Short mmCIF file of C-alpha atoms in Angstrom, two decimals:
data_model
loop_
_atom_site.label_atom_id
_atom_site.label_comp_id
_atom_site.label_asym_id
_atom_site.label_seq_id
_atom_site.Cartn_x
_atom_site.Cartn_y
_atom_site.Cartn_z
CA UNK A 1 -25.14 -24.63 9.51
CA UNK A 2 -22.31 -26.45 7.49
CA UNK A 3 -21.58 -25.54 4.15
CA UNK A 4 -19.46 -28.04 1.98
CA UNK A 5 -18.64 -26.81 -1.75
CA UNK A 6 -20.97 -29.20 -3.19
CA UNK A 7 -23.80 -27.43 -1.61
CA UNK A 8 -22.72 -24.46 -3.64
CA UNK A 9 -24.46 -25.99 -7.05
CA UNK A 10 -27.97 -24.72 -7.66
CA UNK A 11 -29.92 -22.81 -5.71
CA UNK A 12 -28.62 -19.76 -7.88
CA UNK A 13 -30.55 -16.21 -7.68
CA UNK A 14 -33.33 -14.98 -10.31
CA UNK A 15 -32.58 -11.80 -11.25
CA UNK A 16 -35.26 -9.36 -12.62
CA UNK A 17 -33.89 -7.07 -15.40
CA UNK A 18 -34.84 -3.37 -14.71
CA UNK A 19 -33.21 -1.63 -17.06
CA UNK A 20 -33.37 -3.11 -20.20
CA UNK A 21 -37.11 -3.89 -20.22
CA UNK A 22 -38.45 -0.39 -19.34
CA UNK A 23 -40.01 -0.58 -23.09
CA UNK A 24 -42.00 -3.49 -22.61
CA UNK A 25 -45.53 -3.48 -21.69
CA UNK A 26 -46.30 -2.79 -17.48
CA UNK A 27 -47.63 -6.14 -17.46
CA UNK A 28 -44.77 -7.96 -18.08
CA UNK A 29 -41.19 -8.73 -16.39
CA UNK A 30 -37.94 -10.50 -17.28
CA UNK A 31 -35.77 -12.09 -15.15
CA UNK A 32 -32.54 -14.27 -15.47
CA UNK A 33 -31.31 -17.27 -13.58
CA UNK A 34 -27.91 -16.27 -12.45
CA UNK A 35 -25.94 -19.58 -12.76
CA UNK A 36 -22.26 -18.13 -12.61
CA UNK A 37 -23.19 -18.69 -8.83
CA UNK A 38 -22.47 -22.44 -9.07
CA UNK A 39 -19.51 -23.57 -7.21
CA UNK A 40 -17.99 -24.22 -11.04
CA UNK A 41 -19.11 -20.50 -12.20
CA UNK A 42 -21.35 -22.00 -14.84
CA UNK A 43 -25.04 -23.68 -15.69
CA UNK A 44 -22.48 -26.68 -16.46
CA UNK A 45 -22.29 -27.64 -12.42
CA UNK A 46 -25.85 -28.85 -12.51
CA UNK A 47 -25.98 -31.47 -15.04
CA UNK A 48 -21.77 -32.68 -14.24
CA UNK A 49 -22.85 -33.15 -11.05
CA UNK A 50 -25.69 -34.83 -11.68
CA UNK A 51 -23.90 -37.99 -14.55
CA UNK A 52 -21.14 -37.93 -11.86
CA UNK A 53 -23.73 -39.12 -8.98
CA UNK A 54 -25.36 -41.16 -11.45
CA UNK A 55 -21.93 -42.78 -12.51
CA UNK A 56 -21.66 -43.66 -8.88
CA UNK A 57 -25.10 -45.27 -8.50
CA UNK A 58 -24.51 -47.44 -11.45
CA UNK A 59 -21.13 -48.48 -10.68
CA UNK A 60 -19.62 -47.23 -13.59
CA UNK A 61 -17.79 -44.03 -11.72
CA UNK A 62 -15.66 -45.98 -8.65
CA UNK A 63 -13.16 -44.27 -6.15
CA UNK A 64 -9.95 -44.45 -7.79
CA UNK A 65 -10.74 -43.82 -11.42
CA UNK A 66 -10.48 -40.64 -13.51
CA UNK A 67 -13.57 -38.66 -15.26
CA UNK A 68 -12.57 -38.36 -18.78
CA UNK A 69 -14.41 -36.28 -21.54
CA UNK A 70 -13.63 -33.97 -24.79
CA UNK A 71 -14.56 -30.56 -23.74
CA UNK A 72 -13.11 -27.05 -23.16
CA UNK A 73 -15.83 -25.42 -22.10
CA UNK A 74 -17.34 -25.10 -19.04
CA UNK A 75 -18.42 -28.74 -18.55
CA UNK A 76 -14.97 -28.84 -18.59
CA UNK A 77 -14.28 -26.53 -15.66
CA UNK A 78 -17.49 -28.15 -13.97
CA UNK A 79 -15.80 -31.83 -13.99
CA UNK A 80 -12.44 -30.39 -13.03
CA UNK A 81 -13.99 -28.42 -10.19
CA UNK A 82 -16.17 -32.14 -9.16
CA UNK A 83 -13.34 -33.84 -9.64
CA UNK A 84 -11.13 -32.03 -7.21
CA UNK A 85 -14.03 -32.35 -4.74
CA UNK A 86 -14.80 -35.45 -4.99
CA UNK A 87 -11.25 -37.26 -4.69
CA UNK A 88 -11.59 -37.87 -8.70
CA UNK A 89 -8.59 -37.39 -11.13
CA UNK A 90 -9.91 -35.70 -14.69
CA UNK A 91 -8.31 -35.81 -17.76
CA UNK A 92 -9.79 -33.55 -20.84
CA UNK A 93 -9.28 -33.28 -24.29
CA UNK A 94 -9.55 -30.06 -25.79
CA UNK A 95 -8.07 -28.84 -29.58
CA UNK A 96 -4.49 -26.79 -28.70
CA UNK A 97 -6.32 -23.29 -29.57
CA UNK A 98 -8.66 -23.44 -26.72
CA UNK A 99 -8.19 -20.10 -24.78
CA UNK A 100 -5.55 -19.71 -22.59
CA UNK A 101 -7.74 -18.74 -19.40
CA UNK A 102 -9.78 -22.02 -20.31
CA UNK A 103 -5.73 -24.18 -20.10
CA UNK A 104 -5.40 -22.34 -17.22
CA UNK A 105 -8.00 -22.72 -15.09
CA UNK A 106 -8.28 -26.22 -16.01
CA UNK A 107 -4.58 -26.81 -15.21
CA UNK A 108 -4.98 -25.01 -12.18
CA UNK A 109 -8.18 -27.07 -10.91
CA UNK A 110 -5.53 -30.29 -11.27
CA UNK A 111 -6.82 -32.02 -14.60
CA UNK A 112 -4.73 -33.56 -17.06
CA UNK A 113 -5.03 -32.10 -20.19
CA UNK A 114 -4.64 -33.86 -23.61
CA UNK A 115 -4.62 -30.62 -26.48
CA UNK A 116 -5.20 -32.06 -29.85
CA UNK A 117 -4.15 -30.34 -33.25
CA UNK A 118 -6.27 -26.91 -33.30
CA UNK A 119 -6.97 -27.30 -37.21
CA UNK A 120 -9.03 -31.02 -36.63
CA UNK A 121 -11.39 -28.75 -33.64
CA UNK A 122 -13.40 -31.26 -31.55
CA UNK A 123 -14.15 -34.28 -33.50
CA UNK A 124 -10.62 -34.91 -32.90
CA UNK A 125 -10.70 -33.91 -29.51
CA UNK A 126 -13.86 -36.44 -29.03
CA UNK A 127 -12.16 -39.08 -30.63
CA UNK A 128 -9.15 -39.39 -28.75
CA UNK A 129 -10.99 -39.41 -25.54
CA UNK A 130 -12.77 -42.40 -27.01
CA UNK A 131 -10.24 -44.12 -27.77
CA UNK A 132 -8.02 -43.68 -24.24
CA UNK A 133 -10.98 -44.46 -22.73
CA UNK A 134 -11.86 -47.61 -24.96
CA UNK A 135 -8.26 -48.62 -24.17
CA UNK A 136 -8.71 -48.50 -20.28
CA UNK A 137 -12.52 -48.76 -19.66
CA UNK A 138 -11.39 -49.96 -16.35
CA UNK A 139 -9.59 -46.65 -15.15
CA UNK A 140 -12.23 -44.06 -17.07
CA UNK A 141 -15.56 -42.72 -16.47
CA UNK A 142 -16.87 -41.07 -19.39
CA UNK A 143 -19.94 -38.92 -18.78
CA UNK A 144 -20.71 -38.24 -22.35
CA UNK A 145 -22.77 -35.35 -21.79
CA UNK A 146 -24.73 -34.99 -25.34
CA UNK A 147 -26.29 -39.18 -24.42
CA UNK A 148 -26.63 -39.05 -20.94
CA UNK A 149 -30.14 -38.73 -19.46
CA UNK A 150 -28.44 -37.59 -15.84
CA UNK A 151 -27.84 -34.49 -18.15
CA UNK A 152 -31.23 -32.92 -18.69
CA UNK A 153 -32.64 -34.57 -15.65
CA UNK A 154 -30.47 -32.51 -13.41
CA UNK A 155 -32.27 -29.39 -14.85
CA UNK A 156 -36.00 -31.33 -14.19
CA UNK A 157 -34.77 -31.97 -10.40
CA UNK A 158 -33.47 -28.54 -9.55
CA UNK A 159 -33.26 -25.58 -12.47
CA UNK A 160 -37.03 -25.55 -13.44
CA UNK A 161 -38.03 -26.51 -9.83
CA UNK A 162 -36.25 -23.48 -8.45
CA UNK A 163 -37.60 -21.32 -11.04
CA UNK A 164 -41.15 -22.55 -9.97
CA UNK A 165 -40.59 -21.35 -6.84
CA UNK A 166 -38.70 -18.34 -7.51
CA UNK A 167 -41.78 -16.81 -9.57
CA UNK A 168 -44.44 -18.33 -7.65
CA UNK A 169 -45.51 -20.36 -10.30
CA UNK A 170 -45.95 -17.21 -12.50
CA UNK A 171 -43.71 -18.31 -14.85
CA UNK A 172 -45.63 -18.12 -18.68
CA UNK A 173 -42.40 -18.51 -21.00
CA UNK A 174 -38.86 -19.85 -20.90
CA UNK A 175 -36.49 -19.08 -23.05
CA UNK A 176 -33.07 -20.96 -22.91
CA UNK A 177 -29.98 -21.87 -25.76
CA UNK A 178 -29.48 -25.31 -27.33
CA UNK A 179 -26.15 -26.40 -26.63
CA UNK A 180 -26.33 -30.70 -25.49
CA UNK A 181 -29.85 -29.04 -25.10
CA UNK A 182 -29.89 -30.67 -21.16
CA UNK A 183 -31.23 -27.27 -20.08
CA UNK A 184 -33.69 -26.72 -21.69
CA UNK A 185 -35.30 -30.47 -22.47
CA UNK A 186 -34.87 -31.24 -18.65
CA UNK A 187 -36.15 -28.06 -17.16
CA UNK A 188 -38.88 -27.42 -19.89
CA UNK A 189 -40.22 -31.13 -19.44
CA UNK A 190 -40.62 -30.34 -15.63
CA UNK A 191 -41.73 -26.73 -16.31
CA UNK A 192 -44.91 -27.99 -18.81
CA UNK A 193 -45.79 -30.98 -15.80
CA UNK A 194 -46.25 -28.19 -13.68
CA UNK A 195 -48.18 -25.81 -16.32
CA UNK A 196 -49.14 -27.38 -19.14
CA UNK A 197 -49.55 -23.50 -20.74
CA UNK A 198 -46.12 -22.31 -20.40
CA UNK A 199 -44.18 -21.66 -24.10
CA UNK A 200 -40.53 -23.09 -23.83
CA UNK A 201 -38.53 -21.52 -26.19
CA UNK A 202 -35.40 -22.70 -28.04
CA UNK A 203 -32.26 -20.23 -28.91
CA UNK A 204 -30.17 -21.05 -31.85
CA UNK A 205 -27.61 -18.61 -33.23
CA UNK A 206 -28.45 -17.97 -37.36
CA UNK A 207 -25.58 -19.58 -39.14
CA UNK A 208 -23.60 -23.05 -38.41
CA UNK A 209 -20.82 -20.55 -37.93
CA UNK A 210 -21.18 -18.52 -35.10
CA UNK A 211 -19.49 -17.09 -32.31
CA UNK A 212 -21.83 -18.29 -29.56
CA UNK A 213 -20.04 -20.31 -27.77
CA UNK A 214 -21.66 -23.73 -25.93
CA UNK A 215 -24.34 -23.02 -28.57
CA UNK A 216 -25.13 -25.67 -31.34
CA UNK A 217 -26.62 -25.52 -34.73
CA UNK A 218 -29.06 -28.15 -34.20
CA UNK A 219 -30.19 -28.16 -38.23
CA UNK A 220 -26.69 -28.28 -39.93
CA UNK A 221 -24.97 -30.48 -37.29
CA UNK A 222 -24.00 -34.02 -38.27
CA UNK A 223 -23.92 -35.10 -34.08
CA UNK A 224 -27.51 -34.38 -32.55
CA UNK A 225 -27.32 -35.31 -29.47
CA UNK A 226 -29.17 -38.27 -28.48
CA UNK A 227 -31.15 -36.29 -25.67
CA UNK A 228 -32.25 -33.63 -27.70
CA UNK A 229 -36.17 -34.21 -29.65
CA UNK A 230 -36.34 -31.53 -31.99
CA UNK A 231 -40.17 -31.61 -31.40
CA UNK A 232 -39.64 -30.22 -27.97
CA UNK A 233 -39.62 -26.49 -28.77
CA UNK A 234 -42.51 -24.52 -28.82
CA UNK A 235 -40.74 -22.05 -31.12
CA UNK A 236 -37.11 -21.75 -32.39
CA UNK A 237 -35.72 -18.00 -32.01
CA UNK A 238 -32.62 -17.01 -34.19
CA UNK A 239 -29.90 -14.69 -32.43
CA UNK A 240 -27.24 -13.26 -34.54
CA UNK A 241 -23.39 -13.82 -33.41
CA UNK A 242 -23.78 -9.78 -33.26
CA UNK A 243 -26.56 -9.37 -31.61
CA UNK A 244 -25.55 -11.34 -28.32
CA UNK A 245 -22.52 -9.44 -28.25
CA UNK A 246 -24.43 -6.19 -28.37
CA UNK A 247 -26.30 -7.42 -25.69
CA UNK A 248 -23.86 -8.74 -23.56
CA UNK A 249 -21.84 -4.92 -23.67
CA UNK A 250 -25.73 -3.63 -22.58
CA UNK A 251 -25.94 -5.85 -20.10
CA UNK A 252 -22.69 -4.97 -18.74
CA UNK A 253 -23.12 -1.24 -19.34
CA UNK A 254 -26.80 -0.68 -18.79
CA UNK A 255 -27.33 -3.65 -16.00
CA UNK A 256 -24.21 -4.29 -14.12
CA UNK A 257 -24.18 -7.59 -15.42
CA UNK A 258 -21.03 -8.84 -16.89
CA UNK A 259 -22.27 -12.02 -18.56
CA UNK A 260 -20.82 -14.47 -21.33
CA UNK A 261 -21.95 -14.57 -25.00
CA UNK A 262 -24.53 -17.46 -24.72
CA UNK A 263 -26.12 -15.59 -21.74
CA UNK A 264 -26.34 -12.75 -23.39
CA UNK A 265 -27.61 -14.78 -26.10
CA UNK A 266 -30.50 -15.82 -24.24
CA UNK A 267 -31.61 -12.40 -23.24
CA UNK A 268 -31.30 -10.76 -26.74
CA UNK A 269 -34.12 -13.63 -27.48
CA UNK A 270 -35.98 -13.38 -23.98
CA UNK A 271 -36.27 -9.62 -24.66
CA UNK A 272 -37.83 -10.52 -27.96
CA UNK A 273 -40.41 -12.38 -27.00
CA UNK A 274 -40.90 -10.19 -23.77
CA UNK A 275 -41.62 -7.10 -26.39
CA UNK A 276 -44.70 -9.34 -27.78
CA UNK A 277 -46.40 -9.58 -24.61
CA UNK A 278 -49.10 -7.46 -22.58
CA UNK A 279 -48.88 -9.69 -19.56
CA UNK A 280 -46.06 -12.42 -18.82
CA UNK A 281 -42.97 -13.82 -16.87
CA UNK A 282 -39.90 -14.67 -19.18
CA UNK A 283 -37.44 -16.27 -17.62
CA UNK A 284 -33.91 -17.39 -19.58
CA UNK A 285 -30.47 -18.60 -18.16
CA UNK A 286 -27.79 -16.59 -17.62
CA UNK A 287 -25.41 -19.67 -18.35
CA UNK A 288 -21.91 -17.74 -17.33
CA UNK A 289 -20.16 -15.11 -16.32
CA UNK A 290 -18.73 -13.02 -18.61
CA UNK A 291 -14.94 -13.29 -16.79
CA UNK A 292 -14.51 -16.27 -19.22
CA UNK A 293 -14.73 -14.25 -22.36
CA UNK A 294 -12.85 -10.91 -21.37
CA UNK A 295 -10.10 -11.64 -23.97
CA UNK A 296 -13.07 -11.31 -26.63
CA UNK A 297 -12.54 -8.11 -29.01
CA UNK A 298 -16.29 -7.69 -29.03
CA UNK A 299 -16.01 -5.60 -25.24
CA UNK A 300 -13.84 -3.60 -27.49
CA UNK A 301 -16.81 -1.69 -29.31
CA UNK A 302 -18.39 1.19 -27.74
CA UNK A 303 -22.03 1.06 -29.85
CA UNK A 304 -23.48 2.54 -25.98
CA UNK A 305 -22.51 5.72 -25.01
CA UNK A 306 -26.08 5.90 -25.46
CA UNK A 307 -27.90 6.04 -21.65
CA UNK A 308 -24.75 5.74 -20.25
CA UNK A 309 -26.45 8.54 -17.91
CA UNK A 310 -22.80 10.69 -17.73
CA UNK B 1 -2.23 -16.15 -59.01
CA UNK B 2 -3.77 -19.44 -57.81
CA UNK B 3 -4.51 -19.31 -53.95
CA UNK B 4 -5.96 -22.00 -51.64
CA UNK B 5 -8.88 -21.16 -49.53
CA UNK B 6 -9.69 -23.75 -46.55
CA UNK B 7 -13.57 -24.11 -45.56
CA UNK B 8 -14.35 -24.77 -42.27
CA UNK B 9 -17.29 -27.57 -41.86
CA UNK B 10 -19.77 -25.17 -41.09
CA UNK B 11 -19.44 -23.72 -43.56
CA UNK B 12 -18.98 -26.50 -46.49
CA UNK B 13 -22.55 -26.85 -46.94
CA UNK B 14 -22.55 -23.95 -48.57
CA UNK B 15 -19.71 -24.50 -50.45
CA UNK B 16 -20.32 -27.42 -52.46
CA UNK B 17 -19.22 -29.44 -49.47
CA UNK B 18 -15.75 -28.69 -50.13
CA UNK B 19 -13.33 -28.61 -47.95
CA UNK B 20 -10.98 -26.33 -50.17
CA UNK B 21 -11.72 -24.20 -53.26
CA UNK B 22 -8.64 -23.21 -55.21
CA UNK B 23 -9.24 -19.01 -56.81
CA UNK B 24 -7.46 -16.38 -58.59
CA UNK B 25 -6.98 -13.46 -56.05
CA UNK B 26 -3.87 -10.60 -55.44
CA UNK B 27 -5.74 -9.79 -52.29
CA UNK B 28 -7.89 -11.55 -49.28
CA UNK B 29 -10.96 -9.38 -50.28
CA UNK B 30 -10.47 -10.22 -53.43
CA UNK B 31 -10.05 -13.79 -52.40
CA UNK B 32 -13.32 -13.90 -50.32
CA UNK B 33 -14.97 -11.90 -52.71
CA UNK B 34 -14.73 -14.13 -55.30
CA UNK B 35 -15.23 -17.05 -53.32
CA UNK B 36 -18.96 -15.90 -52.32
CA UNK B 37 -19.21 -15.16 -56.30
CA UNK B 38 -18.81 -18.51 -56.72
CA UNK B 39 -20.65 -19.73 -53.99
CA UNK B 40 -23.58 -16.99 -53.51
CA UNK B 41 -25.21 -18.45 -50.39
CA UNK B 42 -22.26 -18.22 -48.35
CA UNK B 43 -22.27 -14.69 -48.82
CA UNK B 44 -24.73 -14.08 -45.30
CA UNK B 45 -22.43 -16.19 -43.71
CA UNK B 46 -19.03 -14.21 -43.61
CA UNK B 47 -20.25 -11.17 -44.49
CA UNK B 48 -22.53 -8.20 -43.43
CA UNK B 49 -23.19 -5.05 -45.59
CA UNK B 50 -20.24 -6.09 -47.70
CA UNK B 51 -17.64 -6.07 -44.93
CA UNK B 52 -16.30 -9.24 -43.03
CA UNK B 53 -18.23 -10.36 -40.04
CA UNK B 54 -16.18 -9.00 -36.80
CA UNK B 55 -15.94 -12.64 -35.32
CA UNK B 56 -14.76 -14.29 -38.86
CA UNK B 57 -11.84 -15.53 -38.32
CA UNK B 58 -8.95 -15.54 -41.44
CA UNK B 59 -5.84 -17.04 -41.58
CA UNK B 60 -2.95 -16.38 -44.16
CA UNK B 61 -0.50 -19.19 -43.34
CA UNK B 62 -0.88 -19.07 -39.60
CA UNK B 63 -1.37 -15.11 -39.43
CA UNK B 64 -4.60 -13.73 -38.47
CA UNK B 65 -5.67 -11.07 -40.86
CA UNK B 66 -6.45 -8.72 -38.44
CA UNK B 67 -2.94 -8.19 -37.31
CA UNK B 68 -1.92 -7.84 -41.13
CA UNK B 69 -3.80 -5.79 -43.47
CA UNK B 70 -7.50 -7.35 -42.79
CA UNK B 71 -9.34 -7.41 -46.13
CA UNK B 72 -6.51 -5.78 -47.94
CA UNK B 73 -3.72 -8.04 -47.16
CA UNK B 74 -1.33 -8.91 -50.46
CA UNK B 75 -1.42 -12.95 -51.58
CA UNK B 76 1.20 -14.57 -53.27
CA UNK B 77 1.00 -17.31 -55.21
CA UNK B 78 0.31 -20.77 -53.79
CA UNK B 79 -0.57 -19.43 -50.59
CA UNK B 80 -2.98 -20.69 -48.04
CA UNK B 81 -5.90 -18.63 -46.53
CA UNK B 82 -8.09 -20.00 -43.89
CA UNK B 83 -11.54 -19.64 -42.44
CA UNK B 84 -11.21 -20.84 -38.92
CA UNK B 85 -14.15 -21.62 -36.55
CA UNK B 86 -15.54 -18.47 -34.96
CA UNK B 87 -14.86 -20.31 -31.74
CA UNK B 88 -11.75 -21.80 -30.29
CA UNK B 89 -13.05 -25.56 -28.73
CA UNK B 90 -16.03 -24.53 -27.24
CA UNK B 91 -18.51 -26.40 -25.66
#
């Protein structure tokens, strides 16, 4: 069997927590899709992939030009690591204070980097990529993840599909972060075709400012994206800035999984809900590892010596 | 001693959409302090039992509080403090 790195996107493991849920009810179990196993390390493969084929299909993405786009993140990395697999030059913008391992593993997956003044964040960021790529629609493919259907429909054709399978068709709630919002409209559309019963539930941190990164504030932002419906959600759960770091050092401590803030995030809620239930499968995203957040001060605190089993 | 305090756009709403609010302060506590005084709903925001959120970020000129004095730092007149967003780029 031939492997190419392409064929490392999706198809990611569903881990059961063990652990952390041993107070929930006997009927119930948690598990978490473990997407720092995309080729990219991030959820972010799935959908970059997906407006990158689609780009091609239309005729708008054609051998020779460069993908362009405003993020630092890990759509970022994800177009970067496409790019450089698919014969593609990329060129980001990203405000200067972006994190240096973010710079660097950009830089080091080949893209050309445009870092915009720190203090104007990402609307500046997203408006010079609009307007080099206005300039020279000819040479530029802009994805434009936050309007692009190919975004949540690359979580309908594989994410909530594998989790199907993964759980049997067991599944009875998923739980999963707003960020463009492509993971969880695309997978929860597909997830509800194939059981109308199943609760999709939306995480969004408690204040506009928050420290969760790849998370938006759907109610205070002015730039909604266009393939979010805010009628989607069966409930909205609230996660403190604080409380997904907590989790994340339990998770790391307690689990053996070292996962970013978002992730953790997503568990902090999934646990929530999981502590409501007699009988159910919860299943969230584990969006990233947490190797792209080890400069955070949060590891710092050591709230867990409890259970630490020494 | 007038000091300038910079709002990031999160957090305007909550601050009579202003991007700066101008305050008497010898102190960034004091500063921040007063400017939830002023501004009572931003209180939740930056703050949590009375000390500063851990991933607040605040900027005298372009020094990060944390490596000066945090909450205690001195302010001079005319100086500039910042609240910076919790995350650097993102997305």
């Amino acid at each position: 069997m031939r492997t190419t790195p392409l064929d490392l996107i999706g198809n990611t493991p569903l881990l059961r927590l063990t652990r952390l849920t041993t107070g929930l009810a006997p009927g119930v179990e948690v598990y978490g899709k473990a997407e720092w196993y995309n080729l990219g390390g991030s959820v972010k493969d799935r959908p970059a992939l997906w407006m990158v084929r689609d780009g091609e299909r239309r005729g708008a993405l054609r051998p020779g030009m460069r993908i362009a786009d405003a993020t630092s993140g890990n759509t970022g990395i994800a177009y970067a690591t496409l790019g450089a697999a698919l014969g593609y030059g990329v060129t980001l913008a990203l405000p200067a204070n972006a994190s240096p391992e973010r710079i660097r593993t950009l830089r080091a997956l080949g893209a050309e980097l445009i870092l915009t003044d720190a203090s104007e964040g990402m609307d500046l960021a997203i408006t010079t990529i609009r307007e080099l790529v206005a300039g020279q629609p000819e040479r530029f493919f802009y994805p434009d993840q936050y309007s692009n259907p190919a975004n949540p429909q690359a979580h309908y054709e594989t994410t909530a599909p594998e989790i199907w399978a993964q759980t049997d068709g067991r599944i009875t709630h998923f739980v999963a972060a707003l960020g463009t919002s492509g993971t969880f409209m695309g997978s929860s559309r597909r997830l509800r075709e194939l059981n109308p019963q199943i609760q999709a539930l939306a995480v969004q941190p408690d204040s506009p400012y928050h420290a969760l990164e790849g998370v938006k504030h759907m109610a205070s932002t002015r730039l909604v994206p266009d393939i979010y419906n805010p009628a989607a959600p069966d409930a909205v759960i609230e996660v403190r800035s604080e409380e997904a770091f907590a989790m994340a050092r339990r998770l790391a401590r307690r689990e053996g999984l070292l996962v970013g803030i978002s992730a953790a995030a997503n568990v902090a809620a999934a646990l929530r809900v999981a502590r409501e239930l007699e009988h159910g499968v919860v299943v969230t995203i584990l969006c990233d590892s947490a190797n792209r957040y080890l400069s955070e001060r949060f590891w710092e605190d050591s709230d867990l010596i409890e259970g630490a089993g020494i | 001693m007038a000091i300038t305090i910079t709002i990031p756009t999160a957090l305007r709403q909550y601050a009579g959409n202003n991007a700066t609010v101008a305050l008497e302060a010898d102190t960034v506590g004091a500063l921040l302090h007063g400017l939830i005084e002023q501004y009572p709903t931003l209180g939740k925001h930056i703050f949590d039992s009375g000390k500063l959120r851990s991933f607040v970020n605040v900027y005298v000129g372009d020094e990060d509080i944390r490596y000066l004095q945090g909450e205690a730092t001195p302010l001079k007149d005319g100086e500039t403090v910042s609240i910076i967003p919790a995350i650097a780029g993102g997305r």
